[in-house]
mmCIF file with all atom_site columns, C-alpha atoms in Angstrom:
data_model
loop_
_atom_site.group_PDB
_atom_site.id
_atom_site.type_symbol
_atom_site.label_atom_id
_atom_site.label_alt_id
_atom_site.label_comp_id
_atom_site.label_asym_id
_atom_site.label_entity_id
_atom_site.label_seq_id
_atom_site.pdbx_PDB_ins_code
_atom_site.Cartn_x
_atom_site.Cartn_y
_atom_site.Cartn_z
_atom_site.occupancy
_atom_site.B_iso_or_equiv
_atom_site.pdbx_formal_charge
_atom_site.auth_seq_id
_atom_site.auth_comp_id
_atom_site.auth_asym_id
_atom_site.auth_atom_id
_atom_site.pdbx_PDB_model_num
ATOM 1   C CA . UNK A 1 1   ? 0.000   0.000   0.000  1.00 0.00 ? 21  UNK A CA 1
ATOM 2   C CA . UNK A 1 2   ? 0.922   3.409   -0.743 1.00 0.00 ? 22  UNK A CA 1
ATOM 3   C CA . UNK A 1 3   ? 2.347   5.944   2.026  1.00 0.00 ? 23  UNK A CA 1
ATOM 4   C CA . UNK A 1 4   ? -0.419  8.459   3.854  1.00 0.00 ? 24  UNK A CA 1
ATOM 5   C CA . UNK A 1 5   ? 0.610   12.042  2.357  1.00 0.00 ? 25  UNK A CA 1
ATOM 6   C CA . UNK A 1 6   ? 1.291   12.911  6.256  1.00 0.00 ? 26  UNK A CA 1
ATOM 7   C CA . UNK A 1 7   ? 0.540   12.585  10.102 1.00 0.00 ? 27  UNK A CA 1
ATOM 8   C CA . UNK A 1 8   ? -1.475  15.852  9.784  1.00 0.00 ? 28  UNK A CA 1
ATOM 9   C CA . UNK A 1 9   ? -3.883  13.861  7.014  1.00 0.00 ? 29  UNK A CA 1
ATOM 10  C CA . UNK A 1 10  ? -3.741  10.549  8.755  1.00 0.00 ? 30  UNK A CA 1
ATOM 11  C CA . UNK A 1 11  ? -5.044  12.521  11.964 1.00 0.00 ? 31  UNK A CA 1
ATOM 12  C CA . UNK A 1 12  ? -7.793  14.469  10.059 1.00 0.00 ? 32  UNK A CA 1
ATOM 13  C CA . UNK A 1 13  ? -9.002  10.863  8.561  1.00 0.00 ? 33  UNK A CA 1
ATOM 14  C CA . UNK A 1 14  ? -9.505  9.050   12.457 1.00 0.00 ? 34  UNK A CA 1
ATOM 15  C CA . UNK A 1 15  ? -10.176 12.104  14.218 1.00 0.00 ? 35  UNK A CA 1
ATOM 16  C CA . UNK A 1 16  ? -10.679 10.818  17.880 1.00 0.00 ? 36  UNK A CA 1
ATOM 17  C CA . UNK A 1 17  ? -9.427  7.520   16.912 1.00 0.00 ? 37  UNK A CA 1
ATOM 18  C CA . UNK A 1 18  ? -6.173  8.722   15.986 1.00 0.00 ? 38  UNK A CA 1
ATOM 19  C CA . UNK A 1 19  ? -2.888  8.402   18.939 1.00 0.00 ? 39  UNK A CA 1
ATOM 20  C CA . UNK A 1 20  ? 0.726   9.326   17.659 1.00 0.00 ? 40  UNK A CA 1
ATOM 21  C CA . UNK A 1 21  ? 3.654   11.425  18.681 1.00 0.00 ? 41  UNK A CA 1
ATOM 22  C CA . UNK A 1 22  ? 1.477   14.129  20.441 1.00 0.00 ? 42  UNK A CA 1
ATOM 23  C CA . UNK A 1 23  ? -1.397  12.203  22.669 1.00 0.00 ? 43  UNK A CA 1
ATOM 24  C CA . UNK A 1 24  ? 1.373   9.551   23.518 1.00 0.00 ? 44  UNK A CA 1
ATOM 25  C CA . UNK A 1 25  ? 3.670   12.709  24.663 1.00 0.00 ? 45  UNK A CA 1
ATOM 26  C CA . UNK A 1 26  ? 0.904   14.026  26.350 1.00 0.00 ? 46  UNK A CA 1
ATOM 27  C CA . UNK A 1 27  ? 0.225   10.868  28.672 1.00 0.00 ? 47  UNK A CA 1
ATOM 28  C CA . UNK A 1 28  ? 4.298   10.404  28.998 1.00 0.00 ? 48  UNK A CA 1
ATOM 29  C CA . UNK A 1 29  ? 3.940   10.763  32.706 1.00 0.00 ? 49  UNK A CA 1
ATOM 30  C CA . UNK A 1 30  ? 1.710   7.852   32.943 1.00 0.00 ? 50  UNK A CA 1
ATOM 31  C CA . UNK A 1 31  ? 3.799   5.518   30.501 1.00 0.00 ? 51  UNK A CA 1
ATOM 32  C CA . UNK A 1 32  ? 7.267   6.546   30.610 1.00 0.00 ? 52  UNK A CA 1
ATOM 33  C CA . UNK A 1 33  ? 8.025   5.852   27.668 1.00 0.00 ? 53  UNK A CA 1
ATOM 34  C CA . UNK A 1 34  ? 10.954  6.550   25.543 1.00 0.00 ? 54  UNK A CA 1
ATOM 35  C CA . UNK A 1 35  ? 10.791  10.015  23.841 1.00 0.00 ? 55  UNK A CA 1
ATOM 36  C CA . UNK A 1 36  ? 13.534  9.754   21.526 1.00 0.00 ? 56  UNK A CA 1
ATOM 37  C CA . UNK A 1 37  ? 11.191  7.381   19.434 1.00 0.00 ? 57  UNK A CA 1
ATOM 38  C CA . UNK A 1 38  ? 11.503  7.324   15.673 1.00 0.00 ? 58  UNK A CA 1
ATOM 39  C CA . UNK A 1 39  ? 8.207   7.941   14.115 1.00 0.00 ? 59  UNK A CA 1
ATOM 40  C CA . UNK A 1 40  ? 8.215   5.401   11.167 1.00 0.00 ? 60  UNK A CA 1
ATOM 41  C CA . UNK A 1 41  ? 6.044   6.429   7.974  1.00 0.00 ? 61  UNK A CA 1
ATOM 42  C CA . UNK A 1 42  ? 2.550   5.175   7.744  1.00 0.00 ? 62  UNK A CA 1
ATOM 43  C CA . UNK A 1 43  ? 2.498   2.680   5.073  1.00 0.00 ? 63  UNK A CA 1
ATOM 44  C CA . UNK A 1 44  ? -1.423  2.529   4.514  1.00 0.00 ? 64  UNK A CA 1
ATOM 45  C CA . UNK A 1 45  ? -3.360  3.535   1.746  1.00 0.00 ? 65  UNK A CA 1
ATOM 46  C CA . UNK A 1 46  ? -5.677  6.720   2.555  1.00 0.00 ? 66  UNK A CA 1
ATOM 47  C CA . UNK A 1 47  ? -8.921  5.386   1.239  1.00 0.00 ? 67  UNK A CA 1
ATOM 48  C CA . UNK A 1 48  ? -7.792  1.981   3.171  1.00 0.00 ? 68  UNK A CA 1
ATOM 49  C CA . UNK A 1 49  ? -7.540  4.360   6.311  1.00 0.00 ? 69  UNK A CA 1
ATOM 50  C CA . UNK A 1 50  ? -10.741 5.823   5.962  1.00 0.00 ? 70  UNK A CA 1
ATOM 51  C CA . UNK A 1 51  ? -12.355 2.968   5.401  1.00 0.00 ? 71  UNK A CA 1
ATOM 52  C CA . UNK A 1 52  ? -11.338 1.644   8.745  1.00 0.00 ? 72  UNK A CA 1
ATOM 53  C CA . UNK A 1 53  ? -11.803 5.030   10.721 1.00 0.00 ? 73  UNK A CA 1
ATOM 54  C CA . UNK A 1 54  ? -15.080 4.338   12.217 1.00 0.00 ? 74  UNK A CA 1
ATOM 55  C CA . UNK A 1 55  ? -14.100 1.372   14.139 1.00 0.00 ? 75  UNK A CA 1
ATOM 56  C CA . UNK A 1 56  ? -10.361 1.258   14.365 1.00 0.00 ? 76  UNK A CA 1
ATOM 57  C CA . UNK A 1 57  ? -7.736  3.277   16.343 1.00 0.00 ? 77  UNK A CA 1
ATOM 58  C CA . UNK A 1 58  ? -4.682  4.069   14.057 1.00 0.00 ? 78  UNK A CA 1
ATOM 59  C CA . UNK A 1 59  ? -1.806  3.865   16.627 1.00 0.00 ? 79  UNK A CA 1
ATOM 60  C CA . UNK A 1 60  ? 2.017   4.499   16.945 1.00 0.00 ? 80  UNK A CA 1
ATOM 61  C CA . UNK A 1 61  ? 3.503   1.818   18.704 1.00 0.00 ? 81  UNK A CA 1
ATOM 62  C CA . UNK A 1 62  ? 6.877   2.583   20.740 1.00 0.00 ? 82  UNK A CA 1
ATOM 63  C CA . UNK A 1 63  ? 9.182   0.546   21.566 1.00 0.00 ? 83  UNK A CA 1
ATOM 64  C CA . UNK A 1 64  ? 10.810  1.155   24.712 1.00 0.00 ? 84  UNK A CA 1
ATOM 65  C CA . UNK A 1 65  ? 10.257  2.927   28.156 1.00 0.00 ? 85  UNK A CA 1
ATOM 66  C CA . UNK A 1 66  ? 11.926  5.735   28.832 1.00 0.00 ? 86  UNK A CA 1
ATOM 67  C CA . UNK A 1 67  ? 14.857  3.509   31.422 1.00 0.00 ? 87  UNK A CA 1
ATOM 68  C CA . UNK A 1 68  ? 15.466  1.429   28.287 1.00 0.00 ? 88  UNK A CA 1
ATOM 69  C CA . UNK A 1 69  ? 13.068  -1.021  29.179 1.00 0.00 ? 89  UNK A CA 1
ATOM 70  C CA . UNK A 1 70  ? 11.797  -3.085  26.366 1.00 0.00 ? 90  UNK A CA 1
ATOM 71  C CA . UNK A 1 71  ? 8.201   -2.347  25.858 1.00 0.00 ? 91  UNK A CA 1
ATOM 72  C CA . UNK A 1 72  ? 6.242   -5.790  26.555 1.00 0.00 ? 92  UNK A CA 1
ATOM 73  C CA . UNK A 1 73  ? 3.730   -7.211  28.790 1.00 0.00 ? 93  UNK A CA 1
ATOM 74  C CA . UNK A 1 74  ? 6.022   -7.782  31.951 1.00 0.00 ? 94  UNK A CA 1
ATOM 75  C CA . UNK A 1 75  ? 7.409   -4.397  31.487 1.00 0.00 ? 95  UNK A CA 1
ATOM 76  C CA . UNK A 1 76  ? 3.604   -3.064  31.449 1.00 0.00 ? 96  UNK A CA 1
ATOM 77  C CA . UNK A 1 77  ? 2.959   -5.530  34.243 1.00 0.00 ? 97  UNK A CA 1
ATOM 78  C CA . UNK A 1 78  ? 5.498   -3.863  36.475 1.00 0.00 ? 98  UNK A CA 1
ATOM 79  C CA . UNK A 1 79  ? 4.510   -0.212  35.754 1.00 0.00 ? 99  UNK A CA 1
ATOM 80  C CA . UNK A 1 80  ? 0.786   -0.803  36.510 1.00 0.00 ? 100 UNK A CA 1
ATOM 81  C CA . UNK A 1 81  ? 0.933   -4.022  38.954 1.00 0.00 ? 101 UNK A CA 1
ATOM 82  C CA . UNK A 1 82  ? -2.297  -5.153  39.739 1.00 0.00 ? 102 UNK A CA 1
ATOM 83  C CA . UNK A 1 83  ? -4.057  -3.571  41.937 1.00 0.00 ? 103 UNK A CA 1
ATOM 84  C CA . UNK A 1 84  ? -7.283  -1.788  40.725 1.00 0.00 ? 104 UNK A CA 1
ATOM 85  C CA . UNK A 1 85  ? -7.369  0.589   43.923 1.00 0.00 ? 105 UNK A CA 1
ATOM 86  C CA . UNK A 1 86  ? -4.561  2.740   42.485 1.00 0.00 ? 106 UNK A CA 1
ATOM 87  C CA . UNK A 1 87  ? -5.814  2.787   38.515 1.00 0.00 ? 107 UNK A CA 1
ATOM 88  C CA . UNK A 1 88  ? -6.071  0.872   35.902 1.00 0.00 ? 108 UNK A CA 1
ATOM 89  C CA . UNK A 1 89  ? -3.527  -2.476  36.146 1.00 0.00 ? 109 UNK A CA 1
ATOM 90  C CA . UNK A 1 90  ? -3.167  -6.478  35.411 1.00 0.00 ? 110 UNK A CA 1
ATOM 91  C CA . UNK A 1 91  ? -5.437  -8.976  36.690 1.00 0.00 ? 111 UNK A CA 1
ATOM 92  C CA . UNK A 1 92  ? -3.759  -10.814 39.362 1.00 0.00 ? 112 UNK A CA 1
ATOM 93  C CA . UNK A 1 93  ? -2.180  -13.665 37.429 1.00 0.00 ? 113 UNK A CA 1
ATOM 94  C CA . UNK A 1 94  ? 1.377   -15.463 37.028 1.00 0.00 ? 114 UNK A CA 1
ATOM 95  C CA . UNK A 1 95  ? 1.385   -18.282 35.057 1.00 0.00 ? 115 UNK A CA 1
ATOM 96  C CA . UNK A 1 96  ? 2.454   -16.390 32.063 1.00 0.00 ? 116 UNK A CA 1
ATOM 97  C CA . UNK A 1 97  ? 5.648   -14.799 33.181 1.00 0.00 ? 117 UNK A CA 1
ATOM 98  C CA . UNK A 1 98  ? 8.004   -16.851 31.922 1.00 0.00 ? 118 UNK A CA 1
ATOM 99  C CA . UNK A 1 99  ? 6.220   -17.373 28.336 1.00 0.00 ? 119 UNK A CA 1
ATOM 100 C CA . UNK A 1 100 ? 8.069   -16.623 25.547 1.00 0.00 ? 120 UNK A CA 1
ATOM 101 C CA . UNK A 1 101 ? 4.749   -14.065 24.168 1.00 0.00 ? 121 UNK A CA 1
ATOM 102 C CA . UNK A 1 102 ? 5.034   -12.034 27.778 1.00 0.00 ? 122 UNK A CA 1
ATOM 103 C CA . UNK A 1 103 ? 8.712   -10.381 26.316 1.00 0.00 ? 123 UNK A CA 1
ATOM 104 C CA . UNK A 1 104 ? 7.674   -10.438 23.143 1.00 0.00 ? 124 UNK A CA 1
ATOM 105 C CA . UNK A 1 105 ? 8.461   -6.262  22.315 1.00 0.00 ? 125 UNK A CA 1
ATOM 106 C CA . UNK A 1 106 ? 6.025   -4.240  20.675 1.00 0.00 ? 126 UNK A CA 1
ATOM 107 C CA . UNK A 1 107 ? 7.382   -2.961  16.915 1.00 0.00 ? 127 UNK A CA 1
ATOM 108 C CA . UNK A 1 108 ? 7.836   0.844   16.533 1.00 0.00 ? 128 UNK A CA 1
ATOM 109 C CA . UNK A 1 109 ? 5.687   1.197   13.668 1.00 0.00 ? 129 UNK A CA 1
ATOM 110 C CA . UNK A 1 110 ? 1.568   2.224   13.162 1.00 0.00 ? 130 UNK A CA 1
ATOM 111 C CA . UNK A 1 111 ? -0.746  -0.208  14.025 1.00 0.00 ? 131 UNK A CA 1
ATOM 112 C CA . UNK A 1 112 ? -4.888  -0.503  13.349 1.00 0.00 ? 132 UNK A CA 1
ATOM 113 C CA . UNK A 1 113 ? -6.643  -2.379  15.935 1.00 0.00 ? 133 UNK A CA 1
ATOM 114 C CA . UNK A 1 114 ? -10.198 -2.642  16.479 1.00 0.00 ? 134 UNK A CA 1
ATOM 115 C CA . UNK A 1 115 ? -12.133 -0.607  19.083 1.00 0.00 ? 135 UNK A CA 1
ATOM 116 C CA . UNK A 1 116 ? -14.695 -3.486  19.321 1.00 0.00 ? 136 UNK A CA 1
ATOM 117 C CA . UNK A 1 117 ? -14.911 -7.026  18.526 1.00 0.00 ? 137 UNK A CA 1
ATOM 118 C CA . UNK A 1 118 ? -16.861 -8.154  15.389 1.00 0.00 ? 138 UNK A CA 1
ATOM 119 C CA . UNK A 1 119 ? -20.521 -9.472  16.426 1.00 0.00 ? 139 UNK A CA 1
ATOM 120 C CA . UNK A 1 120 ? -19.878 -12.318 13.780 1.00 0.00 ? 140 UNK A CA 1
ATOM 121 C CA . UNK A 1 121 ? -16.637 -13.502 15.592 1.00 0.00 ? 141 UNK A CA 1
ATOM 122 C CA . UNK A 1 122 ? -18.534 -14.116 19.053 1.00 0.00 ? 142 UNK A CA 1
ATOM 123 C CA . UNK A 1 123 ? -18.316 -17.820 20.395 1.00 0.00 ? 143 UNK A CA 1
ATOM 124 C CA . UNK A 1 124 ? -16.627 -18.768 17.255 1.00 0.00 ? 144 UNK A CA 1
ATOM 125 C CA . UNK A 1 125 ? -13.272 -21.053 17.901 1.00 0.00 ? 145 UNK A CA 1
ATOM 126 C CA . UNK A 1 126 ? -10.159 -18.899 17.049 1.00 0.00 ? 146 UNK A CA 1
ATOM 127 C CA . UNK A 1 127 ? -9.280  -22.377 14.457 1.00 0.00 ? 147 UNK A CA 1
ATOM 128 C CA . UNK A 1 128 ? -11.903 -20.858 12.499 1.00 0.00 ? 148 UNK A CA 1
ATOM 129 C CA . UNK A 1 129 ? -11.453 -17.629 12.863 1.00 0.00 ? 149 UNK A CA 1
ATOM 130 C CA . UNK A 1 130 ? -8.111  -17.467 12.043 1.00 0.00 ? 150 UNK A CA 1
ATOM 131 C CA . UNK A 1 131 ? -8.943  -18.217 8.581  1.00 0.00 ? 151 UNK A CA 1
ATOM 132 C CA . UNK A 1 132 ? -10.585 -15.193 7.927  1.00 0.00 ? 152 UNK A CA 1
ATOM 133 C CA . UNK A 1 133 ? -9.362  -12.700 10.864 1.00 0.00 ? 153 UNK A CA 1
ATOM 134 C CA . UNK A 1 134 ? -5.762  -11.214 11.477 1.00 0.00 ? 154 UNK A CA 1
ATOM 135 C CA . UNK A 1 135 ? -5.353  -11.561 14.889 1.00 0.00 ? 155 UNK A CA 1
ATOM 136 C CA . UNK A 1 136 ? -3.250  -8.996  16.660 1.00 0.00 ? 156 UNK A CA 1
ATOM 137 C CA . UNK A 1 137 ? -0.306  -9.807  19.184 1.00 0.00 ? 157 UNK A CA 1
ATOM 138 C CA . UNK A 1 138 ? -0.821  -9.631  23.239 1.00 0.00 ? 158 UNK A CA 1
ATOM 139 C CA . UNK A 1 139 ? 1.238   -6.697  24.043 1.00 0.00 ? 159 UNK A CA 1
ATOM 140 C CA . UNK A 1 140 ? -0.464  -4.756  20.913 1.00 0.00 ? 160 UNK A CA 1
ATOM 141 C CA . UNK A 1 141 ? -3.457  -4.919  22.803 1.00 0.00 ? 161 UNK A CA 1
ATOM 142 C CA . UNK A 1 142 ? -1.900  -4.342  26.376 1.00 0.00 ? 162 UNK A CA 1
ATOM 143 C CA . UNK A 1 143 ? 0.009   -1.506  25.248 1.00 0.00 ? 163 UNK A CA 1
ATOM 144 C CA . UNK A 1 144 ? -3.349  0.116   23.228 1.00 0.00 ? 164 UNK A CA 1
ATOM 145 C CA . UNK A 1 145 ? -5.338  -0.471  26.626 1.00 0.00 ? 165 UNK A CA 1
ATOM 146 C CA . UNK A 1 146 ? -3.556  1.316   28.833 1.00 0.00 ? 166 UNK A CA 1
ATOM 147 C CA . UNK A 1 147 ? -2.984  4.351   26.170 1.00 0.00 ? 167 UNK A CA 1
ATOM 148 C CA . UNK A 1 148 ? -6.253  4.148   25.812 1.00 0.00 ? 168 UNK A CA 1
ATOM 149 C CA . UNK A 1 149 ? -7.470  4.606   29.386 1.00 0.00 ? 169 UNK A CA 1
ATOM 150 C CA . UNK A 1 150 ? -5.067  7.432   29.825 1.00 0.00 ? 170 UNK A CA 1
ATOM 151 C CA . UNK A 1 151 ? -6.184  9.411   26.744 1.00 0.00 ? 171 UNK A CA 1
ATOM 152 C CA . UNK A 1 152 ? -9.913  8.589   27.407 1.00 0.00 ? 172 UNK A CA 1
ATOM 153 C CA . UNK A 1 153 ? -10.523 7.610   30.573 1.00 0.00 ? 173 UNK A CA 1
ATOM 154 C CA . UNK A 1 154 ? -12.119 4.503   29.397 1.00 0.00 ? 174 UNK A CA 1
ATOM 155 C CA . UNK A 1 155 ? -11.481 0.894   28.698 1.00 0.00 ? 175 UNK A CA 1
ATOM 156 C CA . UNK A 1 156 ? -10.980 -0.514  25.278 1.00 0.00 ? 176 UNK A CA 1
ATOM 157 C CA . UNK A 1 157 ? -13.159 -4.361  25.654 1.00 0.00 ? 177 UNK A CA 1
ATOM 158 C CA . UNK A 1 158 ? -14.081 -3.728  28.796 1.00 0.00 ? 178 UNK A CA 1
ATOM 159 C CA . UNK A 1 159 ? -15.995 -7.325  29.141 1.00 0.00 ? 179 UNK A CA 1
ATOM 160 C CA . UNK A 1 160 ? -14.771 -8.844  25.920 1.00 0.00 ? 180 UNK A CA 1
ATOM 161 C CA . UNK A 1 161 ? -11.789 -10.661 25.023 1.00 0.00 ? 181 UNK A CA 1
ATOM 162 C CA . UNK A 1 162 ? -9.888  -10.399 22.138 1.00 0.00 ? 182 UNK A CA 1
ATOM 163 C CA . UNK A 1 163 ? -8.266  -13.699 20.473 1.00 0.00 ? 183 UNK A CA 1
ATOM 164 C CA . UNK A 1 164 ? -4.497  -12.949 19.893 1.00 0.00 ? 184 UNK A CA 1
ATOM 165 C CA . UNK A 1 165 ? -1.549  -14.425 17.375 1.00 0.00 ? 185 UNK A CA 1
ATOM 166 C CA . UNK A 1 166 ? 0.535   -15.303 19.989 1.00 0.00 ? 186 UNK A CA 1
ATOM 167 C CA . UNK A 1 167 ? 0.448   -19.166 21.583 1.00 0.00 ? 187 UNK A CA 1
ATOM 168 C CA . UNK A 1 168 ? 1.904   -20.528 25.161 1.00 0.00 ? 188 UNK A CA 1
ATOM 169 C CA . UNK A 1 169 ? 4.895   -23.340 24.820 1.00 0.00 ? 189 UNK A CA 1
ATOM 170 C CA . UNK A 1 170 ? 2.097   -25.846 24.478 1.00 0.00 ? 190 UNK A CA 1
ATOM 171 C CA . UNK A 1 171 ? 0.725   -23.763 21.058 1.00 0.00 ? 191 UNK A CA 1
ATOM 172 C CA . UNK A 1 172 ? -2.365  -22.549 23.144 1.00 0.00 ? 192 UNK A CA 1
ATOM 173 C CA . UNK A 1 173 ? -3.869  -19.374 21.557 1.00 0.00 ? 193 UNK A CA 1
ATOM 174 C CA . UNK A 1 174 ? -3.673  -16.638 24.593 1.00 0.00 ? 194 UNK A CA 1
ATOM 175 C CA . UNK A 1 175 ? -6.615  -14.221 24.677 1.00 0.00 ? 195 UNK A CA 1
ATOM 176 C CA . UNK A 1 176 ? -6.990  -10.757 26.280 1.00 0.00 ? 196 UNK A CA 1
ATOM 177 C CA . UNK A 1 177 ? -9.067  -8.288  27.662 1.00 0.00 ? 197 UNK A CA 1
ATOM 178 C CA . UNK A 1 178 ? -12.249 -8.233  29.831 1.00 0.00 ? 198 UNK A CA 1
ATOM 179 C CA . UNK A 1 179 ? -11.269 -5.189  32.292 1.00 0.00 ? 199 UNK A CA 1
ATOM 180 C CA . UNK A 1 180 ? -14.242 -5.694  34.176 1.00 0.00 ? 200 UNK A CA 1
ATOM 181 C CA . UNK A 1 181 ? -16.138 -9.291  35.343 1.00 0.00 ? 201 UNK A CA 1
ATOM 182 C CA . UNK A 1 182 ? -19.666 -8.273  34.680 1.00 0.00 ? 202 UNK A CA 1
ATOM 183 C CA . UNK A 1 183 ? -20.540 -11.124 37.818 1.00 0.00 ? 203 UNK A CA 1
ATOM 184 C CA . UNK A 1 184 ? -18.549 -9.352  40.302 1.00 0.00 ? 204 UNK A CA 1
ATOM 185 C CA . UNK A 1 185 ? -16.485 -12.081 41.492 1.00 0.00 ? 205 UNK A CA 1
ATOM 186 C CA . UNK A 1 186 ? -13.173 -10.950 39.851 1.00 0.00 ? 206 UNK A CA 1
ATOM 187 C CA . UNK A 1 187 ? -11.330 -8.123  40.505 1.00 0.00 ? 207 UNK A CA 1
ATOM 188 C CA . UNK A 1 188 ? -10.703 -5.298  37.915 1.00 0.00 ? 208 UNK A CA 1
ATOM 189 C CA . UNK A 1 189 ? -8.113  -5.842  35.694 1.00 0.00 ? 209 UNK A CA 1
ATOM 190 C CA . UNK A 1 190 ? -6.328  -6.618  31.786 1.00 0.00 ? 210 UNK A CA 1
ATOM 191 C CA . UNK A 1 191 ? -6.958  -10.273 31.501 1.00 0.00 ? 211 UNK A CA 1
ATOM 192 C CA . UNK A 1 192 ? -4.363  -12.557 30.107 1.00 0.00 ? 212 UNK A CA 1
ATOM 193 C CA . UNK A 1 193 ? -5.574  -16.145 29.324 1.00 0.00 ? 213 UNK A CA 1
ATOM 194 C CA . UNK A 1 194 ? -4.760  -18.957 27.244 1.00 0.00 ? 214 UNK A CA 1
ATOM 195 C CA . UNK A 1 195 ? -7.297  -21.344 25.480 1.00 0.00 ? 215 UNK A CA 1
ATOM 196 C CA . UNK A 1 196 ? -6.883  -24.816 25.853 1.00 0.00 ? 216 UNK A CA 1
ATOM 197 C CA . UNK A 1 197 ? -6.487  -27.250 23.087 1.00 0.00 ? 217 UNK A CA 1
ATOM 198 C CA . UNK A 1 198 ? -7.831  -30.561 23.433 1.00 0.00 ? 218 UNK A CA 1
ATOM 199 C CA . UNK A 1 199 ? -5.072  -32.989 22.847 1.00 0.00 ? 219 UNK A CA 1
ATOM 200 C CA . UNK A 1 200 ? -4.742  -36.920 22.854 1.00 0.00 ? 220 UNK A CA 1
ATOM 201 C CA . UNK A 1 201 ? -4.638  -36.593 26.931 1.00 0.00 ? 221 UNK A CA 1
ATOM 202 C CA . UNK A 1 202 ? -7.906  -35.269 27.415 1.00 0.00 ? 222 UNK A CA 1
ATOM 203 C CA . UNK A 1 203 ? -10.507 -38.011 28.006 1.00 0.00 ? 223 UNK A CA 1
ATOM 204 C CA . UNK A 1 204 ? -13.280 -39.442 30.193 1.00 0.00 ? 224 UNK A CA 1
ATOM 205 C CA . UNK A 1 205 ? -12.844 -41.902 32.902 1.00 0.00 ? 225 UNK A CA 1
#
């Protein structure tokens, strides 16, 4: 696809929906991140941009905090913890930690990602899904969340999860999302789950 004439255009086309150099500056005391970023060139077509305005954020992903930190989900994991009580944070899980996905660093390039699930995707395995659906990576969506909630005030999937393209060492798709457990029982928090295959030792006794 062709290169966006500029930022400035690319801005006018999402409006709201639109988070580069400027609202990520703006929230830098929240996420620390590293100013010094490069700001890559947008490498989508315009009319393929403003066909996804509506329901797509067009963001600039960085790389690195501002210590040098690379920017993935245990790095986000230590700079909002998980406690709900002092803003938004993790769910209070650890299985993940040492997975190969939870380092994985985000790319400093743009990135579209979905402000919604599609209706047509609900309850739908992610086998089949896959097929037709891109899926984007964990710490896309972790890093989008919490620039989201500091730009908006508001939760991106707040009780939906979103079916990512990274897998556990067992090749278990990981999901994300669901901020808030619409049954009360959970605490607030980013979700990170994995969805288990059925393999040849699963079985009734």
């Amino acid at each position: 696809m062709e290169r966006t004439t500029s930022i400035k255009q690319a801005k006018k086309i999402f409006g709201p929906n639109f988070i580069g150099p400027n609202e990520l500056m703006s929230i830098s005391e929240k996420i620390k991140i590293n100013k010094s970023f490069d700001i890559p060139p947008l490498l989508f077509d315009v009319e393929y941009l403003k066909d996804k305005s509506d329901d797509y954020l067009l963001i600039l992903g960085v790389s690195e905090f501002a210590n040098g930190d690379s920017m993935n989900i245990l790095s986000l994991k230590n700079c909002f913890g998980v406690n709900p009580d002092s803003g938004p944070c993790f769910y209070n899980q650890d299985w993940y930690l040492q997975e190969k996905f939870a380092s994985r660093q985000l790319e400093n390039k743009w990135f579209l990602i979905r402000k919604s699930i599609f209706d047509g995707s609900r309850a739908i395995s992610p086998e089949h899904l896959s097929k037709k659906h891109k899926f984007p990576s964990a710490i896309l969506c972790a890093y989008t969340f919490f620039v989201y909630w500091y730009l908006k005030s508001e939760a991106l999937w707040p009780t939906d999860f979103i079916w990512c393209n990274d897998v556990d060492h067992n090749g278990d798709r990981i999901y994300v999302g669901r901020y808030y457990d619409v049954s009360g029982v959970n605490k607030n928090g980013f979700n990170i789950h994995r969805h288990l295959s059925i393999g040849n030792n699963y079985g009734s006794v």
